[in-house]
Coordinates of N, CA and C in Angstrom, one line a residue:
M1 N 119.1 165.7 57.9 CA 119.7 166.8 57.9 C 121.0 167.1 57.5
P2 N 121.3 167.8 56.2 CA 122.3 167.6 55.4 C 122.9 168.1 56.2
G3 N 124.1 167.6 56.3 CA 125.3 167.9 56.3 C 125.9 167.1 57.5
I4 N 125.3 165.8 57.9 CA 125.0 164.5 59.1 C 125.0 164.2 58.6
R5 N 125.7 163.1 58.5 CA 126.3 161.8 58.2 C 125.1 160.4 59.1
S6 N 124.6 160.2 58.8 CA 123.9 159.2 59.1 C 124.8 157.7 59.7
R7 N 124.5 157.6 61.0 CA 126.0 156.7 61.7 C 124.1 154.9 61.4
I8 N 123.1 154.8 60.6 CA 122.5 153.4 60.7 C 123.1 152.8 59.5
T9 N 123.3 151.8 60.0 CA 124.5 150.3 58.9 C 123.2 150.3 57.7
P10 N 123.5 150.4 56.6 CA 122.9 149.8 55.8 C 122.3 148.8 55.4
P11 N 121.3 148.5 55.3 CA 121.0 146.3 55.4 C 122.0 146.6 54.0
S12 N 121.8 144.9 54.6 CA 122.2 144.5 52.9 C 121.4 144.2 51.7
T13 N 121.8 143.9 50.8 CA 121.5 144.1 49.3 C 120.7 143.4 48.9
T14 N 120.6 141.5 50.6 CA 120.1 140.8 50.3 C 118.5 140.9 50.7
G15 N 118.4 141.8 51.5 CA 117.3 142.0 52.6 C 116.9 141.8 53.8
G16 N 118.4 140.7 54.4 CA 118.4 140.3 55.7 C 119.1 141.4 56.9
P17 N 119.1 141.1 57.9 CA 120.1 142.4 58.7 C 121.0 141.3 58.4
A18 N 122.0 142.7 58.7 CA 123.6 142.6 59.3 C 124.2 141.7 59.8
V19 N 125.0 141.2 59.9 CA 125.3 139.5 61.0 C 126.5 140.5 61.2
G20 N 126.7 140.5 62.9 CA 127.2 140.9 63.4 C 129.2 140.3 64.3
P21 N 130.2 140.3 63.8 CA 131.4 139.5 64.6 C 131.0 138.6 65.5
W22 N 130.6 139.0 66.6 CA 130.1 138.8 67.5 C 129.5 137.2 67.5
K23 N 128.7 137.8 66.6 CA 127.4 136.5 66.2 C 128.3 135.4 65.2
S24 N 129.0 135.9 64.8 CA 129.5 135.0 63.7 C 130.7 134.0 64.6
A25 N 131.0 135.0 65.6 CA 133.2 134.1 66.1 C 132.0 133.0 67.0
R26 N 130.6 133.4 67.1 CA 129.9 132.3 68.1 C 129.3 131.0 67.4
R27 N 129.1 131.9 66.0 CA 128.6 130.3 65.5 C 129.7 129.8 64.6
T28 N 130.9 130.5 65.4 CA 132.2 129.8 64.1 C 132.4 128.8 66.1
A29 N 132.3 128.8 66.9 CA 133.1 128.3 68.1 C 132.2 127.3 68.0
G30 N 130.4 127.9 67.9 CA 129.6 126.3 67.8 C 129.6 125.6 67.0
L31 N 130.5 125.6 65.6 CA 131.0 123.8 64.3 C 132.4 124.0 64.9
V32 N 132.8 124.3 65.9 CA 133.8 124.3 65.9 C 134.1 122.8 67.5
A33 N 133.1 123.8 68.9 CA 132.5 122.9 69.4 C 131.7 121.2 68.8
F34 N 131.3 121.2 67.6 CA 130.2 120.3 67.4 C 131.2 119.4 67.0
A35 N 132.2 119.6 66.0 CA 133.7 119.0 64.8 C 134.0 118.1 66.8
W36 N 134.4 118.1 67.5 CA 135.3 117.8 68.6 C 133.9 116.5 69.1
A37 N 132.9 117.8 69.2 CA 131.8 116.9 70.5 C 131.6 115.7 69.1
S38 N 131.4 115.5 67.8 CA 130.9 114.8 67.1 C 132.4 113.0 66.7
A39 N 133.4 113.8 66.8 CA 134.9 113.2 67.0 C 134.5 112.4 67.8
A40 N 134.2 112.6 69.2 CA 134.7 112.1 70.9 C 133.5 111.4 70.5
G41 N 132.3 111.6 70.5 CA 130.9 110.8 70.3 C 131.1 109.2 70.0
T42 N 131.9 110.0 68.8 CA 131.9 108.0 67.6 C 132.8 107.8 68.6
T43 N 133.6 107.4 68.5 CA 134.7 106.9 69.1 C 134.6 106.6 70.6
G44 N 133.9 107.2 71.2 CA 133.2 107.4 72.3 C 132.3 106.0 72.0
L45 N 131.3 105.6 71.2 CA 129.9 105.0 70.6 C 130.6 103.7 70.6
A46 N 131.9 103.4 69.5 CA 132.7 102.9 69.2 C 133.2 101.8 70.5
Y47 N 133.2 102.3 71.2 CA 134.0 101.5 72.7 C 133.0 101.1 73.2
L48 N 131.3 101.0 73.6 CA 130.4 100.8 74.2 C 129.9 99.3 72.9
T49 N 130.9 100.0 71.8 CA 129.8 99.0 71.1 C 130.6 98.1 70.3
L50 N 131.7 97.4 71.0 CA 133.2 96.7 70.3 C 132.5 95.6 69.8
G51 N 132.6 95.7 68.4 CA 132.6 94.1 67.5 C 131.6 93.9 67.0
S52 N 130.7 95.5 66.6 CA 129.9 95.3 65.7 C 129.7 97.0 65.4
E53 N 130.5 97.1 64.3 CA 130.9 98.2 63.9 C 129.8 99.7 62.4
V54 N 128.1 98.8 62.7 CA 127.7 99.4 62.0 C 127.2 100.9 62.4
I55 N 126.9 100.6 64.2 CA 125.8 101.7 64.6 C 126.9 102.6 64.5
P56 N 128.5 102.8 64.9 CA 129.0 103.5 65.4 C 129.8 104.0 63.9
I57 N 128.8 103.2 62.6 CA 129.9 104.0 60.9 C 128.2 104.8 61.0
A58 N 127.2 104.2 61.0 CA 126.1 104.6 61.2 C 125.9 106.4 61.6
V59 N 126.3 106.2 62.8 CA 126.1 107.8 63.3 C 127.4 108.3 63.0
G60 N 128.7 107.9 63.0 CA 129.7 108.5 62.3 C 129.8 109.6 61.0
V61 N 129.0 108.7 60.1 CA 128.4 109.0 58.7 C 127.5 110.7 58.5
L62 N 125.9 110.5 59.8 CA 125.5 111.5 59.7 C 125.8 112.2 60.5
L63 N 127.1 112.4 61.2 CA 128.0 113.8 62.2 C 128.4 114.2 61.4
C64 N 129.1 113.3 60.1 CA 130.0 113.9 59.2 C 129.3 115.1 57.4
L65 N 127.6 114.4 58.0 CA 126.9 115.2 57.2 C 126.0 116.3 57.7
A66 N 126.5 116.1 59.1 CA 125.7 116.9 59.8 C 126.7 118.7 59.7
F67 N 127.7 118.1 59.9 CA 128.9 119.4 59.5 C 129.0 119.5 58.6
A68 N 128.8 119.5 57.8 CA 129.0 119.5 55.6 C 128.0 121.0 56.0
V69 N 126.4 120.4 56.4 CA 125.7 121.1 55.9 C 125.2 122.3 57.2
M70 N 126.1 122.2 57.9 CA 126.3 123.6 59.0 C 128.2 124.8 58.7
L71 N 128.8 123.6 57.6 CA 129.9 124.4 57.4 C 129.4 125.0 55.9
L72 N 128.3 124.7 55.7 CA 127.9 125.2 54.3 C 126.8 126.2 54.9
L73 N 126.3 126.3 55.8 CA 125.3 127.2 56.5 C 126.3 128.4 56.7
L74 N 127.4 128.8 57.4 CA 127.9 129.1 58.0 C 128.6 129.9 56.7
H75 N 129.6 128.6 55.7 CA 130.5 129.8 54.8 C 129.5 130.8 53.4
R76 N 128.6 129.7 53.4 CA 127.8 130.3 52.1 C 127.9 129.6 51.1
A77 N 129.1 128.7 50.6 CA 129.9 128.3 49.5 C 130.0 127.0 49.9
V78 N 130.0 126.4 48.0 CA 129.9 125.3 48.6 C 131.2 124.5 48.8
W79 N 132.6 125.1 47.4 CA 133.8 124.6 47.4 C 134.7 123.9 49.0
L80 N 134.3 125.1 50.2 CA 135.1 124.2 51.6 C 134.4 122.8 52.1
T81 N 133.2 123.7 51.9 CA 132.5 121.6 52.3 C 132.9 120.7 51.7
V82 N 132.9 120.8 50.4 CA 133.7 119.9 49.3 C 135.0 119.1 49.6
L83 N 135.8 120.1 50.2 CA 136.9 119.5 50.2 C 136.5 118.9 51.7
S84 N 135.8 118.8 52.5 CA 135.3 119.2 53.7 C 135.5 117.0 54.1
A85 N 135.1 116.9 53.1 CA 134.8 115.0 52.9 C 136.3 114.3 53.2
V86 N 137.2 115.0 52.6 CA 139.0 114.3 52.7 C 138.6 114.7 54.1
P87 N 138.7 115.5 54.9 CA 139.1 115.3 57.0 C 138.5 114.2 57.3
A88 N 136.6 114.5 57.2 CA 135.5 113.8 57.2 C 136.0 112.6 57.0
L89 N 136.8 111.6 56.3 CA 137.2 110.4 56.2 C 137.8 109.3 57.3
F90 N 138.7 110.8 57.4 CA 139.8 110.5 58.2 C 138.8 110.1 59.6
V91 N 138.3 111.4 59.9 CA 137.8 111.9 61.2 C 136.9 110.3 61.6
L92 N 135.5 110.1 60.6 CA 135.3 109.1 60.6 C 135.9 107.2 60.1
V93 N 136.6 107.4 59.7 CA 137.6 105.8 59.6 C 137.7 105.5 61.3
G94 N 139.1 106.7 62.0 CA 139.6 107.4 63.2 C 138.4 107.2 63.8
S95 N 137.9 107.7 64.4 CA 137.0 107.4 65.4 C 136.2 105.9 65.0
V96 N 135.7 104.7 63.9 CA 135.2 103.7 64.1 C 136.5 102.5 64.3
Q97 N 137.7 102.7 63.6 CA 138.6 102.0 63.7 C 139.8 101.9 65.4
Y98 N 139.5 103.2 66.1 CA 140.8 103.3 67.3 C 140.6 102.4 68.4
A99 N 139.0 101.9 68.2 CA 138.4 101.8 69.2 C 138.9 100.2 70.1
P100 N 138.6 98.9 68.5 CA 138.6 97.9 68.5 C 140.4 97.9 68.3
E101 N 141.4 98.4 67.7 CA 142.5 98.3 67.6 C 143.0 98.6 68.6
A102 N 142.7 99.8 69.3 CA 143.3 99.8 70.8 C 143.1 98.5 71.9
A103 N 142.0 97.9 71.8 CA 141.8 97.2 72.1 C 142.5 95.5 72.8
L104 N 142.7 95.4 70.9 CA 143.9 94.7 70.8 C 145.1 94.4 70.9
E105 N 145.2 96.0 71.4 CA 146.9 95.8 71.4 C 146.5 95.9 73.4
Q106 N 145.9 96.1 73.9 CA 145.3 96.1 75.0 C 145.7 94.6 75.7
R107 N 145.1 93.9 75.7 CA 144.4 92.6 75.9 C 144.3 91.6 74.5
G108 N 145.0 91.8 74.1 CA 144.8 90.8 72.9 C 146.1 90.1 72.7
V109 N 146.2 88.5 72.1 CA 147.1 87.0 72.1 C 147.3 87.3 71.0
R110 N 148.9 87.9 70.6 CA 148.9 87.4 69.4 C 150.3 85.7 69.1
E111 N 149.6 85.7 68.0 CA 149.7 84.0 67.8 C 150.5 83.9 66.4
S112 N 150.8 83.2 66.3 CA 151.5 82.8 64.6 C 150.8 81.5 64.3
V113 N 150.2 82.1 62.8 CA 148.7 81.2 62.3 C 149.5 80.9 61.4
V114 N 149.6 79.1 60.4 CA 149.2 78.9 59.1 C 148.1 78.9 58.7
I115 N 147.6 79.2 57.0 CA 146.3 79.4 57.0 C 146.1 77.9 56.5
V116 N 145.3 77.3 57.1 CA 145.2 75.5 56.2 C 144.0 76.0 55.7
A117 N 142.9 76.8 55.0 CA 141.5 76.7 53.8 C 141.2 78.6 54.3
D118 N 140.7 78.1 52.8 CA 140.0 79.8 52.7 C 138.5 79.3 51.4
T119 N 137.9 80.4 52.6 CA 136.3 79.7 52.0 C 135.7 80.1 50.2
A120 N 137.0 81.3 50.0 CA 137.0 81.8 48.1 C 137.4 81.5 47.7
A121 N 138.0 80.2 47.9 CA 139.0 79.4 47.2 C 138.6 78.6 46.2
G122 N 138.7 78.9 44.5 CA 138.7 78.4 43.9 C 136.9 79.3 43.5
T123 N 136.0 80.5 43.9 CA 135.3 81.0 43.4 C 135.5 82.3 43.5
S124 N 134.5 82.9 42.5 CA 134.6 84.1 42.0 C 134.7 85.0 43.2
S125 N 134.6 84.6 44.8 CA 133.8 85.8 46.0 C 135.4 86.0 46.2
N126 N 135.4 88.0 46.3 CA 136.5 88.0 46.9 C 137.0 88.4 48.7
N127 N 135.3 88.1 49.4 CA 135.3 87.8 50.6 C 135.8 86.6 51.5
H128 N 136.8 86.4 51.8 CA 137.7 85.4 52.4 C 137.9 85.7 54.2
R129 N 137.2 84.4 54.2 CA 137.5 84.3 56.0 C 138.8 82.7 55.9
F130 N 139.8 82.6 56.8 CA 140.4 81.1 56.7 C 140.2 81.1 57.8
T131 N 140.6 80.2 57.5 CA 140.8 78.3 58.7 C 142.5 78.8 59.1
L132 N 142.4 79.3 60.6 CA 144.3 79.1 60.8 C 144.7 77.9 62.0
R133 N 145.9 77.3 61.6 CA 146.2 76.3 62.4 C 147.6 77.2 63.4
G134 N 146.8 76.8 64.6 CA 148.4 77.6 65.6 C 149.5 76.8 65.7
T135 N 150.2 77.0 66.5 CA 151.6 76.1 66.6 C 151.1 74.6 67.1
D136 N 150.7 75.7 68.1 CA 150.0 73.8 69.1 C 149.4 72.6 67.8
G137 N 149.5 72.8 66.1 CA 148.6 72.2 65.5 C 147.1 72.1 65.3
K138 N 146.7 72.5 66.4 CA 145.5 72.4 66.5 C 144.6 74.3 65.6
E139 N 143.5 73.4 64.8 CA 142.5 74.8 64.1 C 141.8 76.3 64.9
L140 N 142.2 77.1 64.7 CA 141.7 78.0 66.0 C 139.8 78.1 65.7
E141 N 139.0 78.4 66.5 CA 137.9 78.4 66.0 C 137.3 79.8 65.3
E142 N 137.9 81.1 65.7 CA 138.1 81.6 64.9 C 138.6 81.8 63.6
K143 N 137.6 82.4 62.6 CA 138.8 82.2 61.2 C 138.4 83.8 60.9
L144 N 139.6 84.3 60.0 CA 139.9 85.3 59.6 C 139.9 86.3 58.8
G145 N 138.8 87.3 58.9 CA 138.2 87.1 57.4 C 139.0 88.7 56.6
F146 N 138.3 88.1 55.2 CA 140.0 89.7 54.3 C 138.9 89.8 53.1
D147 N 138.3 91.0 53.0 CA 138.2 91.1 52.1 C 138.6 92.1 51.0
G148 N 138.5 91.6 49.6 CA 139.2 92.1 48.2 C 140.3 91.1 48.2
D149 N 141.0 91.3 47.0 CA 141.8 89.9 46.0 C 143.1 90.7 46.5
A150 N 143.7 91.9 46.5 CA 144.8 93.0 46.8 C 144.8 92.4 47.9
W151 N 146.4 91.9 47.6 CA 147.5 91.6 48.5 C 146.5 90.8 50.1
A152 N 146.3 89.8 49.3 CA 145.3 88.9 50.1 C 145.9 87.3 50.1
P153 N 145.7 87.5 52.2 CA 146.9 86.0 51.7 C 147.1 85.0 50.9
K154 N 147.4 83.5 51.3 CA 147.1 82.5 50.3 C 147.4 81.6 51.1
V155 N 146.7 80.0 50.9 CA 146.4 79.0 51.8 C 148.2 78.9 51.7
G156 N 148.4 78.2 53.1 CA 150.0 77.9 53.3 C 150.5 79.1 54.2
D157 N 150.2 80.1 53.6 CA 150.7 81.9 54.5 C 150.9 81.5 55.9
R158 N 152.5 81.7 56.2 CA 152.3 82.0 57.7 C 152.0 83.6 58.3
L159 N 150.6 83.7 58.9 CA 150.9 85.4 59.7 C 151.2 85.0 61.3
D160 N 151.6 85.8 61.8 CA 151.3 86.8 62.6 C 149.7 87.6 63.4
V161 N 148.8 86.7 64.1 CA 147.4 87.9 63.9 C 147.3 87.8 65.3
M162 N 146.3 89.0 65.7 CA 146.1 89.2 66.9 C 144.4 88.7 67.3
R163 N 143.9 88.5 68.2 CA 142.6 88.0 68.9 C 142.7 88.7 70.3
D164 N 141.4 88.6 70.3 CA 141.0 89.0 71.4 C 140.4 87.7 72.4
P165 N 141.3 87.6 73.9 CA 140.6 86.6 74.5 C 139.2 86.4 74.5
E166 N 138.3 88.1 74.6 CA 137.0 87.5 75.1 C 136.4 87.7 74.3
G167 N 136.9 87.7 72.7 CA 135.6 87.7 71.8 C 135.5 88.5 71.6
A168 N 135.6 90.0 71.9 CA 134.3 90.9 71.0 C 134.9 91.3 70.1
V169 N 136.3 91.6 69.5 CA 136.5 92.3 68.9 C 137.1 91.2 67.4
P170 N 136.8 91.2 66.2 CA 137.2 90.7 65.4 C 138.6 89.5 65.4
M171 N 138.9 88.9 65.5 CA 140.5 88.8 65.0 C 141.5 89.7 63.7
E172 N 142.4 89.9 63.9 CA 143.3 91.3 63.2 C 144.6 90.5 63.0
Q173 N 145.1 90.6 61.4 CA 146.4 90.5 61.5 C 147.6 91.7 62.3
A174 N 148.5 91.2 62.1 CA 149.1 91.7 63.6 C 149.4 93.0 63.2
D175 N 150.4 93.0 62.2 CA 150.9 94.1 61.5 C 149.8 95.1 61.0
D176 N 148.6 94.8 61.1 CA 147.1 95.9 60.6 C 146.5 96.5 62.1
V177 N 147.5 96.2 62.5 CA 147.0 96.9 64.5 C 147.3 98.0 64.5
D178 N 147.3 99.1 64.1 CA 147.8 100.0 64.5 C 147.0 101.2 65.6
A179 N 146.7 101.2 66.8 CA 145.5 102.4 66.9 C 146.9 103.1 67.2
A180 N 147.7 102.9 67.0 CA 147.9 104.9 67.0 C 148.0 105.9 66.0
G181 N 147.8 104.9 64.9 CA 147.7 105.6 63.5 C 146.2 106.1 63.4
R182 N 145.3 105.3 63.9 CA 144.5 105.6 63.6 C 144.1 106.6 64.6
L183 N 144.4 106.8 65.6 CA 144.3 108.5 66.0 C 144.5 109.1 66.0
G184 N 145.6 109.1 65.5 CA 146.7 110.4 64.9 C 145.6 110.7 63.3
G185 N 145.1 109.4 62.9 CA 144.4 109.7 61.8 C 142.9 111.2 62.1
L186 N 142.1 110.7 62.9 CA 141.3 111.2 64.1 C 141.9 112.6 64.5
V187 N 142.7 112.5 64.5 CA 142.8 113.7 65.5 C 143.0 115.0 64.7
G188 N 144.3 114.4 63.4 CA 144.6 115.8 62.6 C 143.3 115.9 61.3
G189 N 142.3 114.6 61.6 CA 140.8 114.7 59.9 C 139.8 116.2 61.3
T190 N 140.0 116.2 63.0 CA 139.4 117.1 63.3 C 140.0 118.2 63.7
V191 N 141.3 118.3 63.4 CA 142.4 119.8 63.4 C 141.6 120.2 62.5
T192 N 141.5 119.7 61.4 CA 141.1 120.4 59.8 C 140.4 120.9 59.8
W193 N 139.2 120.0 60.9 CA 137.8 120.7 60.2 C 137.9 121.7 61.1
T194 N 138.4 121.4 62.1 CA 138.6 123.3 62.9 C 139.6 124.6 62.6
L195 N 140.3 124.3 61.4 CA 141.0 125.5 60.4 C 139.7 125.8 59.0
M196 N 139.2 124.6 58.4 CA 137.8 124.9 58.1 C 136.5 125.5 58.2
A197 N 136.4 125.3 59.6 CA 135.0 125.9 60.9 C 135.4 127.7 61.0
V198 N 137.0 127.7 61.2 CA 137.1 128.7 61.6 C 137.2 129.3 59.9
L199 N 137.8 129.2 59.2 CA 137.9 129.9 57.9 C 136.4 129.8 56.9
A200 N 136.1 129.5 57.6 CA 134.5 128.8 56.8 C 133.2 130.5 57.4
G201 N 134.1 130.9 59.1 CA 133.3 131.7 59.9 C 134.4 133.1 58.7
W202 N 135.2 133.0 59.0 CA 135.1 134.0 58.2 C 134.7 135.0 57.5
R203 N 134.6 134.1 56.4 CA 135.2 134.2 54.7 C 133.2 134.5 54.6
G204 N 132.8 133.9 55.7 CA 130.8 133.8 55.9 C 130.6 135.2 56.7
H205 N 131.8 135.6 57.2 CA 131.0 137.0 57.8 C 131.3 138.1 56.5
V206 N 132.5 138.1 56.5 CA 132.9 138.9 54.8 C 132.3 138.9 54.2
R207 N 131.7 138.3 53.6 CA 130.4 137.2 52.6 C 129.0 138.3 52.8
R208 N 129.1 138.4 53.8 CA 127.5 138.9 54.6 C 127.6 139.8 54.7
R209 N 128.8 140.8 55.1 CA 128.9 142.4 55.3 C 129.2 142.9 54.1
R210 N 128.8 141.9 52.9 CA 129.5 142.7 51.3 C 128.1 142.2 50.6
G211 N 127.4 142.0 51.6 CA 125.3 141.6 50.8 C 125.6 140.2 49.6
R212 N 126.6 139.6 49.8 CA 126.6 137.9 49.6 C 126.3 137.2 50.1
D213 N 125.4 137.2 51.3 CA 125.0 135.9 51.0 C 123.5 135.9 50.7
S214 N 124.1 134.9 49.4 CA 123.1 134.8 48.6 C 122.8 133.1 47.8
L215 N 122.1 132.5 47.7 CA 122.5 131.0 47.1 C 123.1 130.8 46.0
M216 N 122.9 132.7 45.2 CA 123.3 132.8 43.5 C 125.5 133.1 43.7
Y217 N 125.7 132.9 44.9 CA 126.6 133.1 45.1 C 127.5 132.0 45.6
Q218 N 127.5 131.6 46.4 CA 127.5 130.6 47.0 C 129.0 129.2 45.8
L219 N 129.1 129.1 45.1 CA 130.1 128.5 44.6 C 131.9 129.7 44.5
V220 N 130.9 130.4 44.9 CA 132.5 131.6 44.7 C 133.3 131.1 46.0

């Protein structure tokens, strides 16, 4: 009737129903919960599969990709999803490497050794496996692995290593064992994910209210 203002919410220009603030908040909270569950789950899996990083890496990559897809669907813009790859790397590396390094710190044996042989010596391979001799003059059964030539130790160098007496975790150079640093990267990456999810939820809600819930606007 003339003079009476309609209280019906105008439909979105994309033809979809308007999304209420509570629904957007629930979606955002769900994505935040998924981020923390992914980080915790991958870390727990790394503990269960100590000595084999293939499984936690594969699962962690899938969970990181799933987070990126859900972030895209929530935000409906690509740029924030692309940026999420940086904290995803911290989450993946931290969750996979924290467990073995924590195990080495808790039960590992520190020992001073000398490199007496290198499987990559005289070859073009960057995959080094060093034969080590302990202070008692005996060679260790376990070899120290090192990938790459940059900062690679040489035959004759003396190192301090951490080795697992149970043999579940590969030996590492003592200076490289930093469980606290891995945990800090894991938590920092997950917190950054959380902030991105909150930003995506807010901007996604605003975009839908303005009728910009369309892939044609996803780069904006």
